[in-house]
Amino acid sequence: MVNLDALLEARNRHISQALSIAHGTPLHIARGEMQYLHASDGTRYLDLVNNVSHVGHCHPHVVEAGQRQMAVLNTNSRYVYPGLTEYLSRLASTLPDALSIGFMVNSGSEANELAVRLARSHSGNHDMAVIEGAYHGHTGMLIDLSPYKFRGPGGKGEPEPWVHVLPIPDSYRRPDSEFNDEVRAGMSEAGPVAGLLIESMLSCAGQVPLPDGYLEEAASAVRDVGGLLIADEVQVGFGRVGSHMWAFQESDVVPDVVVMGKPIGNGHPMAAVFTTPEIASSFGGMEFFSTFGGNPVSCAIGMAVMDVIEGDRLMERASELGGRFRHGLESLGESHELIGDVRGRGLFLGIEMVRDRVTLEPAPKEASAVVDSMRERGVLLSTDGPLHNVIKIKPPMVLNEEDVDETLSKLDLCLSED
Ligand code: PMP
């Protein structure tokens, strides 16, 4: 067995301190298996955090597809091969007809960069609007478009002049009636923008589903000032919300651009941007090329991920299991005052912890303590949100009823501690 201290020492020698380690005390994970991670000391953890391993860690169908294609051909998308066109048409078939043109890249950040470039070329505008608390990627431009980063540790605090930040439409902390006026006013104050980059359900901002009618109003408001609606589905796409393949489909809105990432390759680095033919043509002749984007191996892997989502009815499972989870969490809320709010859809859930249900005083330390204590009991969770008091649940979609029930009874124990 590799010694953990030696691994950490090597890590400190070669890896920047800017990259922190997940889950407090470092975990040496040796193997992944569907919804479980096995540590080198033999402990098995239920992974409720990893929304990348969407169809399960090391899913055999995905592994086999990647291995097979690697042994046959891997080249770039300037050549013609059926894998790319078949894959793009499979993704397009899950989207509204208008969004027929897909670009393949290698990460969510690259995909959001491309989406913003498309919005700028198409609209002729430069400014962008985003939602408070959002994270959209690690490139220079996306750090400027991620309040989660520029307002967080090491950030410069205030947005760039070309970035307009709209408040979080958080129904737990504010009345729903404020949000539509707010997004309308925010966009008209911003003036001409290239677009609004928004998650169809907010993740880093605290696992917040958009209130009914909000995305419709946001789409109309951004289009009124000449911009595009860009739906960032990197965290919430591919059936996770249970009712639809894409979280924006919970609304009546057809976004101008849809960004896909994380689960798309079940851990293989890939991402995609879909838009309309008109918007896709707005680069005005400039070439688009990504060396690795859409290579045959990525396409084979992406195709295998779609096979599992559809073949194993994972979207329906997300709805069933998410309902079971939610219901159980709500029941826990009846006996544990710390649970202020349970929200989300499908297998994208948030538990907001508060010290007082009237003042809604956030309970970040308590939320972290619950996460630590769950880890001791073999369940991996994490916290997020602007007040650091929301426990996130976004597991591989292959978890089962037993995992849900065990998690609920462990949470009951953790919440009863102290
Ligand atoms: N958008 C969202 C909503 C994300 O959560 C992330 C990653 N956490 C990204 C974009 C960036 O994706 P990547 O890390 O693959 O570049």
Coordinates of C-alpha atoms and ligand atoms in Angstrom, one line a residue:
M1 CA 0.0 0.0 0.0
V2 CA 1.3 3.5 -0.9
N3 CA 2.0 5.5 2.2
L4 CA -0.3 8.5 2.5
D5 CA 2.3 10.7 4.1
A6 CA 4.7 10.0 1.2
L7 CA 1.9 10.8 -1.3
L8 CA 1.2 14.1 0.5
E9 CA 4.8 15.0 0.6
A10 CA 5.2 14.4 -3.1
R11 CA 2.0 16.3 -3.7
N12 CA 3.3 19.3 -1.8
R13 CA 6.5 19.2 -3.8
H14 CA 4.9 19.2 -7.2
I15 CA 1.3 20.6 -6.8
S16 CA 0.4 24.2 -6.2
Q17 CA -1.1 25.0 -2.8
A18 CA -3.9 26.7 -4.8
L19 CA -5.4 23.2 -5.3
S20 CA -6.9 22.1 -2.0
I21 CA -7.8 18.5 -1.1
A22 CA -11.4 17.4 -0.8
H23 CA -13.2 16.2 2.4
G24 CA -10.9 17.6 5.1
T25 CA -8.4 14.9 6.1
P26 CA -6.9 13.6 2.8
L27 CA -8.6 10.5 1.4
H28 CA -6.4 8.1 -0.5
I29 CA -8.9 6.6 -3.0
A30 CA -7.7 3.5 -4.8
R31 CA -10.6 2.4 -6.9
G32 CA -14.0 3.5 -8.0
E33 CA -17.0 1.2 -8.5
M34 CA -20.3 2.6 -9.6
Q35 CA -21.6 4.7 -6.7
Y36 CA -18.8 3.7 -4.4
L37 CA -15.2 4.8 -3.9
H38 CA -12.8 2.4 -2.2
A39 CA -10.0 3.9 -0.1
S40 CA -6.6 2.3 0.1
D41 CA -7.3 1.2 3.7
G42 CA -10.3 -0.9 2.5
T43 CA -13.0 1.5 3.6
R44 CA -15.9 1.8 1.1
Y45 CA -17.5 5.2 0.7
L46 CA -20.8 6.0 -0.8
D47 CA -20.1 8.9 -3.1
L48 CA -22.9 11.5 -3.0
V49 CA -20.8 14.3 -4.4
N50 CA -19.5 13.2 -7.8
N51 CA -21.8 14.4 -10.5
V52 CA -19.1 13.7 -13.1
S53 CA -19.3 9.9 -12.6
H54 CA -22.8 10.2 -13.7
V55 CA -23.4 6.5 -14.8
G56 CA -21.1 5.2 -12.1
H57 CA -17.4 5.2 -11.4
C58 CA -15.7 2.9 -14.0
H59 CA -18.9 1.8 -15.6
P60 CA -17.9 -1.3 -17.6
H61 CA -19.8 -0.2 -20.8
V62 CA -18.1 3.2 -20.8
V63 CA -14.7 1.7 -20.0
E64 CA -15.0 -0.9 -22.7
A65 CA -16.2 1.7 -25.3
G66 CA -13.1 3.8 -24.6
Q67 CA -10.7 0.9 -24.6
R68 CA -12.1 -0.5 -27.9
Q69 CA -11.9 2.9 -29.7
M70 CA -8.4 3.7 -28.4
A71 CA -7.2 0.5 -30.0
V72 CA -8.8 1.4 -33.4
L73 CA -8.4 5.1 -34.1
N74 CA -7.9 8.4 -32.3
T75 CA -7.5 11.4 -34.5
N76 CA -9.1 14.9 -34.8
S77 CA -12.3 16.2 -36.1
R78 CA -10.9 17.5 -39.3
Y79 CA -11.2 13.9 -40.6
V80 CA -14.5 12.3 -41.3
Y81 CA -15.7 9.4 -39.1
P82 CA -19.1 8.3 -38.2
G83 CA -18.5 8.4 -34.4
L84 CA -18.6 12.2 -34.3
T85 CA -21.7 12.8 -36.4
E86 CA -23.6 9.9 -34.8
Y87 CA -22.7 11.3 -31.4
L88 CA -23.6 14.9 -32.2
S89 CA -26.9 13.8 -33.7
R90 CA -27.7 11.7 -30.6
L91 CA -27.1 14.7 -28.3
A92 CA -29.1 17.0 -30.7
S93 CA -32.0 14.5 -30.5
T94 CA -32.3 15.3 -26.8
L95 CA -32.5 19.1 -27.4
P96 CA -35.2 21.3 -29.0
D97 CA -34.9 21.2 -32.8
A98 CA -33.6 24.7 -33.1
L99 CA -30.4 23.7 -31.3
S100 CA -28.9 21.5 -34.0
I101 CA -25.3 22.6 -34.2
G102 CA -22.8 21.1 -31.7
F103 CA -19.2 22.0 -31.0
M104 CA -17.1 19.5 -29.1
V105 CA -14.4 20.7 -26.7
N106 CA -12.6 19.3 -23.6
S107 CA -13.9 20.9 -20.5
G108 CA -16.8 22.9 -19.1
S109 CA -14.6 26.0 -19.0
E110 CA -13.7 25.7 -22.7
A111 CA -17.4 25.2 -23.5
N112 CA -18.4 28.3 -21.6
E113 CA -15.6 30.3 -23.2
L114 CA -16.9 29.2 -26.6
A115 CA -20.5 30.0 -25.6
V116 CA -19.5 33.6 -24.6
R117 CA -17.5 34.0 -27.8
L118 CA -20.5 32.9 -29.9
A119 CA -22.8 35.3 -27.9
R120 CA -20.4 38.2 -28.5
S121 CA -20.0 37.5 -32.2
H122 CA -23.7 37.1 -32.7
S123 CA -24.9 40.0 -30.7
G124 CA -22.1 42.5 -31.5
N125 CA -22.1 43.3 -27.7
H126 CA -19.3 42.7 -25.2
D127 CA -20.8 42.8 -21.7
M128 CA -22.1 39.8 -20.0
A129 CA -24.5 39.1 -17.1
V130 CA -24.2 36.3 -14.6
I131 CA -25.9 35.3 -11.3
E132 CA -24.4 36.0 -7.9
G133 CA -22.5 33.0 -6.4
A134 CA -22.1 31.3 -9.8
Y135 CA -19.0 29.4 -10.9
H136 CA -18.6 28.9 -14.7
G137 CA -14.9 27.9 -15.1
H138 CA -11.2 28.5 -14.5
T139 CA -10.0 30.5 -17.5
G140 CA -9.2 34.2 -17.2
M141 CA -12.5 35.3 -18.7
L142 CA -14.6 32.8 -16.7
I143 CA -13.0 33.8 -13.4
D144 CA -14.3 37.3 -14.3
L145 CA -17.7 35.8 -14.9
S146 CA -17.7 33.7 -11.7
P147 CA -18.7 35.7 -8.6
Y148 CA -18.0 32.5 -6.7
K149 CA -14.3 33.2 -7.6
F150 CA -13.9 36.9 -7.9
R151 CA -15.7 37.6 -4.6
G152 CA -14.1 34.5 -2.9
P153 CA -10.7 34.1 -1.3
G154 CA -7.9 35.6 -3.4
G155 CA -10.5 37.3 -5.7
K156 CA -10.5 41.0 -6.4
G157 CA -13.9 41.4 -4.9
E158 CA -15.7 43.6 -7.4
P159 CA -16.8 42.6 -10.9
E160 CA -15.1 43.9 -14.0
P161 CA -17.0 46.8 -15.6
W162 CA -18.2 44.5 -18.4
V163 CA -19.7 42.0 -15.9
H164 CA -23.2 42.5 -14.5
V165 CA -24.2 40.4 -11.5
L166 CA -27.8 39.6 -10.8
P167 CA -29.0 38.5 -7.4
I168 CA -29.7 34.9 -6.6
P169 CA -33.4 34.2 -6.9
D170 CA -33.4 32.2 -3.7
S171 CA -37.0 31.4 -2.7
Y172 CA -36.0 30.3 0.8
R173 CA -34.6 33.6 1.8
R174 CA -36.6 36.1 -0.3
P175 CA -40.2 36.2 -1.6
D176 CA -40.6 34.8 -5.1
S177 CA -42.6 37.9 -6.1
E178 CA -39.3 40.0 -6.2
F179 CA -37.4 37.9 -8.8
N180 CA -39.0 38.7 -12.1
D181 CA -38.9 42.5 -11.6
E182 CA -35.3 42.1 -10.4
V183 CA -34.0 40.2 -13.4
R184 CA -35.9 42.6 -15.8
A185 CA -34.5 45.7 -14.0
G186 CA -31.0 44.1 -13.8
M187 CA -30.9 43.5 -17.5
S188 CA -32.1 47.0 -18.4
E189 CA -29.6 48.6 -16.1
A190 CA -26.9 46.5 -17.7
G191 CA -27.8 47.8 -21.1
P192 CA -26.7 46.0 -24.3
V193 CA -25.1 42.7 -23.4
A194 CA -23.8 39.7 -25.4
G195 CA -25.7 37.4 -23.1
L196 CA -26.8 36.1 -19.7
L197 CA -24.8 33.0 -18.6
I198 CA -26.9 31.1 -16.2
E199 CA -27.2 27.6 -14.8
S200 CA -30.6 26.1 -15.4
M201 CA -30.5 25.2 -11.7
L202 CA -28.0 27.0 -9.5
S203 CA -25.2 24.8 -8.1
C204 CA -22.4 26.6 -6.3
A205 CA -24.9 29.4 -5.5
G206 CA -26.5 26.9 -3.1
Q207 CA -28.4 24.2 -5.0
V208 CA -31.2 26.6 -5.9
P209 CA -33.9 25.6 -8.4
L210 CA -35.0 28.6 -10.4
P211 CA -38.5 29.8 -9.3
D212 CA -41.3 29.2 -11.7
G213 CA -41.3 31.7 -14.5
Y214 CA -37.8 33.1 -13.7
L215 CA -36.0 31.6 -16.7
E216 CA -38.8 32.8 -19.0
E217 CA -38.4 36.4 -17.7
A218 CA -34.6 36.2 -17.8
A219 CA -34.7 35.0 -21.4
S220 CA -37.0 37.8 -22.4
A221 CA -35.1 40.4 -20.5
V222 CA -31.7 39.5 -21.9
R223 CA -33.1 39.3 -25.5
D224 CA -34.7 42.7 -25.0
V225 CA -31.2 44.2 -24.5
G226 CA -29.8 42.4 -27.5
G227 CA -28.2 39.4 -25.8
L228 CA -28.4 35.6 -25.8
L229 CA -29.5 33.2 -23.1
I230 CA -26.7 30.7 -22.4
A231 CA -27.8 27.8 -20.3
D232 CA -24.9 26.3 -18.4
E233 CA -26.0 22.6 -17.9
V234 CA -22.6 21.4 -16.9
Q235 CA -23.8 20.3 -13.4
V236 CA -27.5 19.8 -13.9
G237 CA -27.8 18.2 -17.3
F238 CA -28.0 14.7 -18.6
G239 CA -31.2 13.7 -16.8
R240 CA -30.0 14.5 -13.3
V241 CA -33.1 16.6 -12.5
G242 CA -35.3 13.5 -13.2
S243 CA -38.1 15.1 -15.1
H244 CA -36.1 16.1 -18.2
M245 CA -32.8 15.5 -19.9
W246 CA -31.9 19.2 -19.5
A247 CA -32.9 21.3 -16.5
F248 CA -33.9 24.3 -18.7
Q249 CA -36.7 22.0 -20.0
E250 CA -38.5 22.5 -16.7
S251 CA -39.3 26.0 -18.2
D252 CA -40.8 27.0 -21.5
V253 CA -37.5 28.5 -22.6
V254 CA -35.4 27.4 -25.5
P255 CA -32.0 28.9 -24.7
D256 CA -29.9 30.3 -27.5
V257 CA -26.9 28.3 -26.4
V258 CA -26.6 25.2 -24.2
V259 CA -23.4 24.2 -22.5
M260 CA -22.7 20.6 -21.5
G261 CA -19.8 19.2 -19.5
K262 CA -18.9 17.1 -16.4
P263 CA -21.2 14.0 -16.8
I264 CA -20.9 14.0 -20.6
G265 CA -17.9 11.7 -20.6
N266 CA -18.4 10.1 -17.1
G267 CA -14.9 11.4 -16.2
H268 CA -13.3 11.5 -19.6
P269 CA -12.4 15.1 -20.3
M270 CA -15.0 16.4 -22.8
A271 CA -17.7 19.0 -23.1
A272 CA -20.1 20.4 -25.8
V273 CA -21.8 23.6 -26.9
F274 CA -25.1 23.4 -28.8
T275 CA -26.7 26.4 -30.6
T276 CA -28.7 27.3 -33.6
P277 CA -27.3 27.3 -37.2
E278 CA -27.6 31.1 -37.3
I279 CA -25.7 31.7 -34.1
A280 CA -23.1 29.0 -35.0
S281 CA -22.4 30.9 -38.3
S282 CA -21.7 34.1 -36.6
F283 CA -17.9 33.6 -36.4
G284 CA -17.9 35.2 -39.8
G285 CA -15.6 32.7 -41.5
M286 CA -13.1 32.3 -38.6
E287 CA -12.1 28.7 -38.2
F288 CA -13.1 26.8 -35.1
F289 CA -10.8 23.9 -34.2
S290 CA -10.1 22.0 -30.9
T291 CA -7.3 19.4 -31.2
F292 CA -8.9 16.9 -28.9
G293 CA -12.5 18.1 -29.0
G294 CA -14.8 15.4 -30.6
N295 CA -12.0 12.9 -31.2
P296 CA -13.2 9.3 -31.9
V297 CA -12.4 8.1 -28.4
S298 CA -14.4 10.9 -26.7
C299 CA -17.3 10.3 -29.1
A300 CA -17.3 6.5 -28.3
I301 CA -17.2 7.3 -24.6
G302 CA -19.9 9.9 -24.8
M303 CA -22.1 7.5 -26.8
A304 CA -21.6 4.8 -24.2
V305 CA -22.7 7.3 -21.5
M306 CA -25.9 8.0 -23.5
D307 CA -26.5 4.2 -23.9
V308 CA -26.4 3.8 -20.1
I309 CA -28.5 6.8 -19.3
E310 CA -31.2 5.6 -21.7
G311 CA -30.8 1.9 -21.4
D312 CA -30.9 1.9 -17.6
R313 CA -33.6 4.6 -17.4
L314 CA -31.3 6.7 -15.2
M315 CA -33.4 9.8 -15.6
E316 CA -36.5 8.0 -14.3
R317 CA -34.3 6.5 -11.5
A318 CA -33.2 10.1 -10.6
S319 CA -36.8 11.1 -10.3
E320 CA -37.7 8.1 -8.1
L321 CA -34.7 8.1 -5.9
G322 CA -34.6 11.9 -5.7
G323 CA -38.2 11.8 -4.5
R324 CA -37.4 9.2 -1.9
F325 CA -34.4 11.2 -0.7
R326 CA -36.3 14.4 -0.6
H327 CA -39.2 12.9 1.3
G328 CA -36.8 11.3 3.8
L329 CA -34.9 14.6 4.3
E330 CA -38.1 16.5 4.8
S331 CA -39.1 14.0 7.5
L332 CA -35.7 14.5 9.2
G333 CA -36.5 18.2 9.1
E334 CA -39.5 17.5 11.4
S335 CA -37.2 16.4 14.2
H336 CA -34.0 18.3 13.4
E337 CA -34.3 22.1 13.7
L338 CA -31.0 22.6 11.9
I339 CA -32.6 21.6 8.6
G340 CA -34.0 24.9 7.4
D341 CA -34.8 23.9 3.8
V342 CA -34.7 20.8 1.6
R343 CA -34.7 21.6 -2.1
G344 CA -33.8 20.5 -5.6
R345 CA -35.0 18.1 -8.2
G346 CA -34.1 14.5 -9.0
L347 CA -30.6 13.7 -7.8
F348 CA -29.6 17.3 -7.4
L349 CA -30.6 18.2 -3.9
G350 CA -29.6 20.7 -1.2
I351 CA -30.1 20.8 2.5
E352 CA -29.8 24.3 3.9
M353 CA -28.8 24.3 7.6
V354 CA -29.8 27.2 9.8
R355 CA -29.4 27.9 13.6
D356 CA -32.8 29.6 13.7
R357 CA -35.8 28.9 11.5
V358 CA -37.2 32.4 12.0
T359 CA -34.0 34.5 11.5
L360 CA -32.6 31.9 9.1
E361 CA -29.2 32.5 10.7
P362 CA -26.9 30.2 8.6
A363 CA -25.2 27.2 10.3
P364 CA -22.0 26.7 8.2
K365 CA -20.0 25.1 11.0
E366 CA -22.8 22.7 11.8
A367 CA -23.2 21.8 8.1
S368 CA -19.4 21.0 7.9
A369 CA -19.6 19.0 11.1
V370 CA -22.4 16.9 9.7
V371 CA -20.4 16.4 6.5
D372 CA -17.3 15.3 8.5
S373 CA -19.4 13.0 10.6
M374 CA -21.0 11.4 7.6
R375 CA -17.6 10.8 6.2
E376 CA -16.7 8.9 9.3
R377 CA -19.8 6.8 8.6
G378 CA -18.7 6.1 5.0
V379 CA -20.7 8.7 3.1
L380 CA -19.1 11.5 1.1
L381 CA -20.9 14.8 1.0
S382 CA -19.8 18.5 0.7
T383 CA -21.1 22.0 1.5
D384 CA -21.5 25.0 -0.7
G385 CA -23.6 28.2 -1.2
P386 CA -22.8 31.8 -0.5
L387 CA -23.3 31.2 3.2
H388 CA -21.4 27.8 3.2
N389 CA -24.4 26.2 4.9
V390 CA -25.9 24.0 2.1
I391 CA -25.1 20.3 2.0
K392 CA -25.1 19.2 -1.6
I393 CA -26.3 15.8 -2.9
K394 CA -25.4 15.0 -6.5
P395 CA -24.3 11.4 -6.6
P396 CA -23.6 9.0 -9.5
M397 CA -27.1 8.2 -10.8
V398 CA -26.7 4.5 -10.2
L399 CA -27.3 4.6 -6.5
N400 CA -30.1 2.5 -5.1
E401 CA -32.9 2.6 -2.5
E402 CA -30.7 1.0 0.1
D403 CA -28.0 3.7 -0.3
V404 CA -30.7 6.4 0.1
D405 CA -32.2 4.8 3.2
E406 CA -28.8 4.2 4.8
T407 CA -27.8 7.8 4.1
L408 CA -31.0 9.1 5.7
S409 CA -30.5 7.0 8.9
K410 CA -26.9 8.0 9.1
L411 CA -27.9 11.7 8.7
D412 CA -30.4 11.2 11.5
L413 CA -27.6 10.0 13.8
C414 CA -25.2 12.8 12.8
L415 CA -27.9 15.4 13.3
S416 CA -28.6 13.9 16.8
E417 CA -25.0 14.2 17.9
D418 CA -23.7 16.9 20.3
Ligands
PMP1 N1 -19.9 25.4 -15.2 C1 -20.3 24.9 -14.1 C2 -21.7 25.1 -13.6 C3 -19.4 24.1 -13.3 O1 -19.8 23.6 -12.1 C4 -18.1 23.9 -13.8 C5 -17.1 23.1 -13.0 N2 -17.3 23.0 -11.6 C6 -17.7 24.5 -15.0 C7 -18.6 25.2 -15.7 C8 -16.3 24.3 -15.5 O2 -16.1 23.0 -15.9 P1 -14.6 22.4 -16.0 O3 -14.1 22.3 -14.6 O4 -14.8 21.1 -16.7 O5 -13.8 23.3 -16.8

